[in-house]
């Protein structure tokens, strides 16, 4: 079994690390203090993304993406995840279902999004529909040759900077006809309801949008009518793996900071790392990161190069998201404890990660929903996805 990175993968990982240290980390305090970036910083960061060829790392080269496989995308996101303020979201990664579009849709939406000329946001969640996506109340009805969409979407991440949405709606209110529509933000009837504040600092916002009788043509149906749940599931799988990657990267940053502090900080005449109560926290952080990272690499390797099927990947991605995000929560919490009072100051990366990593146990399916997916897999197909490795 070959468990080493290839030279090309190692170089990509090192490049992503440099990008994080040189482009993203220097923006952290500005983002924290101003709850976002100034227009000048945002423009410079965008240019840096293009200069480093880090735009659309998840899409095919023929669509203007970088043509990386899932393992390589994970290597990059892991490094970006070290940065706080969700600055990892600056390098745009157009939603993966856009690759299922027609040629015309790719020309209009995906390819400009890959180039950074457009930006998408994915709108599934509603006031009454969260974990249970079948409760979506956004309706699309036939109107002549097109569609009329009516509904309201919550927590639309990067909806403030997006100029089009992937809207998950039910045709005629029927969950069996779940369908994703491509909706330009400037279409009449698209309305910003409000922009709530959240626990974390995030470089972009998560607004609520209403779709008041929004008219679109047949050419705005992504895939087929009724294919919406499958497309949205593809998005979940990719995002869950990338949450795994970023939370592992964030955990490593917390360990780095806590280890450095514990080695330097002296109380009662010795470095606090000498006290087992502190040292054992560091040891637990390291061991838990090792477990999460091993699993992340294994599953992303399987996804990219192991030839596993879609169902198995869906099952494995839930385990990755669950374990990596829960590990990160514990790791960041210990990091705060080790830094003491400084750990509670927003100017410290561990404090920001501690606050910001909380959402990783909620979005893209809560920890409870990941456990449901895993249990479902166990009951349907047995434990193979989790215990039979190598395949
Ligand atoms: C910052 C942020 C950004 C987001 N970005 C987006 C986005 O870009 N696009 C988008 O569409 N959505 C987005 N979301 C929404 C997110 O995916 C949902 O919040 C999440 O799926 C949970 O849904 P909910 O909030 O309605 O909670 P609910 O589904 O109401 O759940 C509440 C609680 O009940 C538990 N629960 C529910 N059902 C079960 C069950 N069957 N068994 C056990 N426990 C259960 C949950 O685990 C949770 O603890 C975002 C959310 C946040 C906070």
Coordinates of N, CA, C and O and ligand atoms in Angstrom, one line a residue, residues 121-132 153-158 198 200 202 206 235-236 359 362-369 372, ligand 1:
X121 N -24.5 30.9 -5.4 CA -24.8 30.5 -4.0 C -25.9 29.5 -4.1 O -26.7 29.5 -5.0
X122 N -25.8 28.5 -3.2 CA -26.8 27.4 -3.2 C -27.9 27.6 -2.2 O -27.6 27.7 -1.0
X123 N -29.1 27.6 -2.7 CA -30.2 27.9 -1.8 C -31.2 26.7 -1.6 O -32.0 26.5 -2.5
X124 N -31.0 26.0 -0.5 CA -31.9 24.9 -0.2 C -32.7 25.2 1.0 O -34.0 25.1 1.0
X125 N -32.1 25.5 2.1 CA -32.7 25.6 3.4 C -33.8 26.7 3.5 O -33.6 27.8 2.8
X126 N -34.8 26.5 4.2 CA -35.9 27.4 4.4 C -36.2 27.5 5.9 O -35.7 26.7 6.7
X127 N -37.1 28.4 6.2 CA -37.6 28.5 7.6 C -38.1 27.2 8.1 O -37.8 26.8 9.2
X128 N -38.9 26.5 7.3 CA -39.5 25.2 7.8 C -38.8 24.0 7.2 O -39.2 22.8 7.5
X129 N -37.7 24.1 6.5 CA -37.0 23.0 5.9 C -35.5 23.1 6.1 O -34.9 23.9 5.5
X130 N -35.0 22.2 7.0 CA -33.6 22.2 7.3 C -33.0 20.8 7.0 O -32.8 20.4 5.9
X131 N -32.9 20.1 8.1 CA -32.4 18.7 8.0 C -33.3 17.9 7.0 O -32.8 17.0 6.3
X132 N -34.6 18.1 7.1 CA -35.5 17.4 6.2 C -35.8 18.2 4.9 O -36.7 19.1 4.9
X153 N -35.6 31.5 0.9 CA -34.5 30.7 1.3 C -33.7 31.3 2.4 O -33.4 32.5 2.3
X154 N -33.2 30.5 3.4 CA -32.5 31.0 4.5 C -31.0 30.7 4.4 O -30.6 29.7 3.7
X155 N -30.2 31.4 5.1 CA -28.7 31.1 5.3 C -28.0 30.9 4.0 O -27.2 30.0 3.8
X156 N -28.3 31.8 3.0 CA -27.7 31.6 1.7 C -26.2 32.1 1.7 O -26.0 33.3 1.5
X157 N -25.3 31.1 1.9 CA -23.9 31.5 2.1 C -23.3 32.2 0.8 O -23.5 31.7 -0.3
X158 N -22.7 33.3 1.0 CA -22.1 34.2 0.0 C -23.2 34.7 -0.9 O -22.9 35.2 -2.0
X198 N -24.3 36.2 12.6 CA -24.1 34.8 13.1 C -23.0 34.8 14.1 O -22.3 35.8 14.3
X200 N -20.1 33.2 14.1 CA -18.8 33.3 13.5 C -18.5 34.6 12.7 O -19.4 35.3 12.4
X202 N -17.3 35.6 9.2 CA -17.2 35.0 7.9 C -17.1 36.1 6.8 O -17.7 37.1 6.9
X206 N -24.7 35.5 5.0 CA -25.6 34.4 4.7 C -27.0 34.9 4.7 O -27.8 34.7 5.6
X235 N -23.7 17.9 -4.2 CA -23.2 19.1 -3.6 C -22.8 18.7 -2.1 O -21.7 19.0 -1.6
X236 N -23.8 18.0 -1.4 CA -23.5 17.7 0.0 C -22.2 16.8 0.1 O -21.4 17.0 1.0
X359 N -20.0 25.9 13.4 CA -21.0 25.7 12.4 C -20.7 24.4 11.6 O -21.6 23.9 11.0
X362 N -23.0 21.8 12.1 CA -24.4 22.1 11.8 C -24.7 22.1 10.3 O -25.7 21.5 9.8
X363 N -23.9 22.9 9.5 CA -24.3 23.0 8.1 C -23.9 21.8 7.3 O -23.1 21.0 7.7
X364 N -24.4 21.8 6.1 CA -24.3 20.6 5.2 C -24.7 19.3 5.9 O -24.2 18.2 5.7
X365 N -25.7 19.4 6.8 CA -26.2 18.3 7.5 C -25.5 18.3 8.9 O -24.3 18.2 9.0
X366 N -26.4 18.3 10.0 CA -25.9 18.4 11.3 C -25.2 17.0 11.6 O -25.3 16.0 10.9
X367 N -24.5 17.0 12.8 CA -23.8 15.7 13.2 C -24.9 14.6 13.3 O -24.6 13.5 13.0
X368 N -26.1 15.0 13.8 CA -27.1 14.0 14.0 C -27.5 13.4 12.6 O -27.7 12.2 12.4
X369 N -27.6 14.3 11.6 CA -28.0 13.8 10.2 C -26.8 12.9 9.7 O -27.1 11.9 9.0
X372 N -27.3 9.6 11.0 CA -28.4 8.9 10.4 C -28.0 8.3 9.1 O -28.4 7.2 8.7
Ligands
LIG1 C1 -23.8 29.9 8.8 C2 -24.7 28.9 8.0 C3 -24.6 28.9 6.6 C4 -25.4 28.0 5.9 N1 -25.3 28.0 4.5 C5 -26.3 27.4 3.8 C6 -26.3 27.5 2.3 O1 -25.5 28.2 1.7 N2 -27.4 27.0 1.7 C7 -28.3 26.3 2.3 O2 -29.2 25.8 1.7 N3 -28.3 26.1 3.7 C8 -27.3 26.7 4.4 N4 -27.3 26.5 5.8 C9 -28.3 25.7 6.4 C10 -27.8 24.5 7.1 O3 -27.5 23.5 6.2 C11 -28.9 24.0 8.1 O4 -29.0 25.0 9.2 C12 -28.7 22.6 8.6 O5 -28.9 21.7 7.6 C13 -29.7 22.3 9.8 O6 -31.0 22.6 9.4 P1 -31.9 23.5 10.5 O7 -31.0 24.7 10.8 O8 -33.2 23.8 9.9 O9 -32.0 22.6 11.8 P2 -33.2 21.6 12.0 O10 -33.3 20.6 10.9 O11 -34.4 22.2 12.5 O12 -32.5 20.8 13.3 C14 -32.6 21.3 14.6 C15 -32.0 20.2 15.5 O13 -32.7 19.0 15.4 C16 -31.9 17.9 15.0 N5 -32.6 17.0 14.2 C17 -33.3 17.2 13.1 N6 -33.8 16.1 12.5 C18 -33.3 15.1 13.3 C19 -33.4 13.6 13.2 N7 -34.1 13.0 12.3 N8 -32.7 12.9 14.2 C20 -32.0 13.5 15.1 N9 -31.9 14.9 15.2 C21 -32.5 15.6 14.3 C22 -30.7 18.6 14.3 O14 -29.5 17.7 14.3 C23 -30.5 19.8 15.1 O15 -29.8 19.5 16.2 C24 -26.4 27.3 6.5 C25 -26.5 27.3 7.9 C26 -25.7 28.2 8.7 C27 -25.8 28.2 10.1

